[in-house]
Amino acid sequence: MGLTLLGGLLFSGCVQMAKPESFFEMTPEMAQHRALQTRMFETSNEKELLSASAAVLQDLGFQIEESAVGVGMLRAAKERSAREAGQEIMQGFLLILFAITGKAYIMPVDLHQQINATLVTRRSETDSSRFLVRILFHRSIWKGDGNAGDQAIPPGQQRMEMIHDAKIYQQFFAKLSKSVFLEAHQI
Amino acid sequence: MNVNARTGLFVLGLAFLLQACAGPQKVPKNLLSLTDSQMKIRSFQTRTFDFSDQNKVLRGVVAALQDLGFIIERANAPMGLITAGKFAGGGLSGFVELTVTVRKKGEQRTEVRVNALFNTRPIEDPKIYQNFFIAVQRSLFIPG
């Protein structure tokens, strides 16, 4: 038993060592994400595309945090509550379940989230009269505090996830295409 | 409490007291000096491309980073500077950060230099940098 555990620990060490190589490795789903996040516009006016994108993000409640015209880059963020009914019901359910067994357990739930967008425009290589717009949405979520028996679970545990929901990207590009009076072509 | 435990406690207490006497740590002398390993890492971190247009290479790097799921945090075109990051993912907890500088080298070439950190510690594995440059190359030569 002890040996198995030790072996497990050793091997988990190996996994950790091998992993960081993947930071810059291309995976098949990256091409899918690119298609999801990119649209092509038939315009050579990059500045207008950028400022229209900024305006759309503003309409969606984002604050522009960083902009670099020379690279065609925008970064924006908005803060929202991350409370979800499902989690709160689960919290209540677990509280009652543990209370029956005589233990106190309050599961931490998601409280707050920051939704971020990074947008980059780039001239199409195949046709210089066209521009590509690529936007990446991701969010950071902060958990509230909890309690397990006598042990308090501190608040502020953070996790981050990329948003790969096609609807969100479609919505953004629909708005952008309206704003520049141009059709957003899939690549 | 026996005598041994009491002496132990006394020594421990004394150690705590004396700790206050130690002055602030001196700045290490080699803080800014280059070590051999740093020189070696620098060569992994640098690659020159046959493009005369610095901005084109810079945008190629940005596109490659986006392909790799990085979030572009800051960019400065005139200086050729990009700061980006992403959560490690794949069962690995932590944050990968990097700074890229893109500079013209002579008339025909552009040099790309990248520094990557994982959980604030420098990445020293040449394989990782190789992968990065493969992605940049793809984005420059096989544009989507």
Coordinates of C-alpha atoms in Angstrom, one line a residue, chain A residues 45-59 64 67 69 72-74 119 121 133 172 176 179-180:
Chain A
N45 CA -9.6 50.5 -42.9
E46 CA -8.1 48.9 -39.8
K47 CA -8.6 51.9 -37.6
E48 CA -12.3 51.9 -38.3
L49 CA -12.6 48.2 -37.5
L50 CA -10.7 48.8 -34.2
S51 CA -12.7 51.7 -33.1
A52 CA -16.0 50.0 -34.1
S53 CA -14.9 47.0 -32.0
A54 CA -14.2 49.2 -29.1
A55 CA -17.6 50.8 -29.4
V56 CA -19.3 47.3 -29.5
L57 CA -17.4 46.2 -26.4
Q58 CA -18.5 49.4 -24.7
D59 CA -22.1 48.7 -25.7
I64 CA -11.4 49.2 -22.4
S67 CA -5.2 49.6 -26.7
V69 CA -3.2 50.7 -32.6
G72 CA -4.3 46.3 -33.8
M73 CA -5.0 45.2 -30.2
L74 CA -7.7 46.0 -27.7
L119 CA -9.2 41.6 -29.7
T121 CA -7.0 42.9 -36.1
V133 CA -10.7 40.3 -36.5
F172 CA -20.2 39.9 -30.8
L176 CA -19.6 44.4 -35.0
S179 CA -21.6 48.7 -36.6
V180 CA -19.2 48.8 -39.6

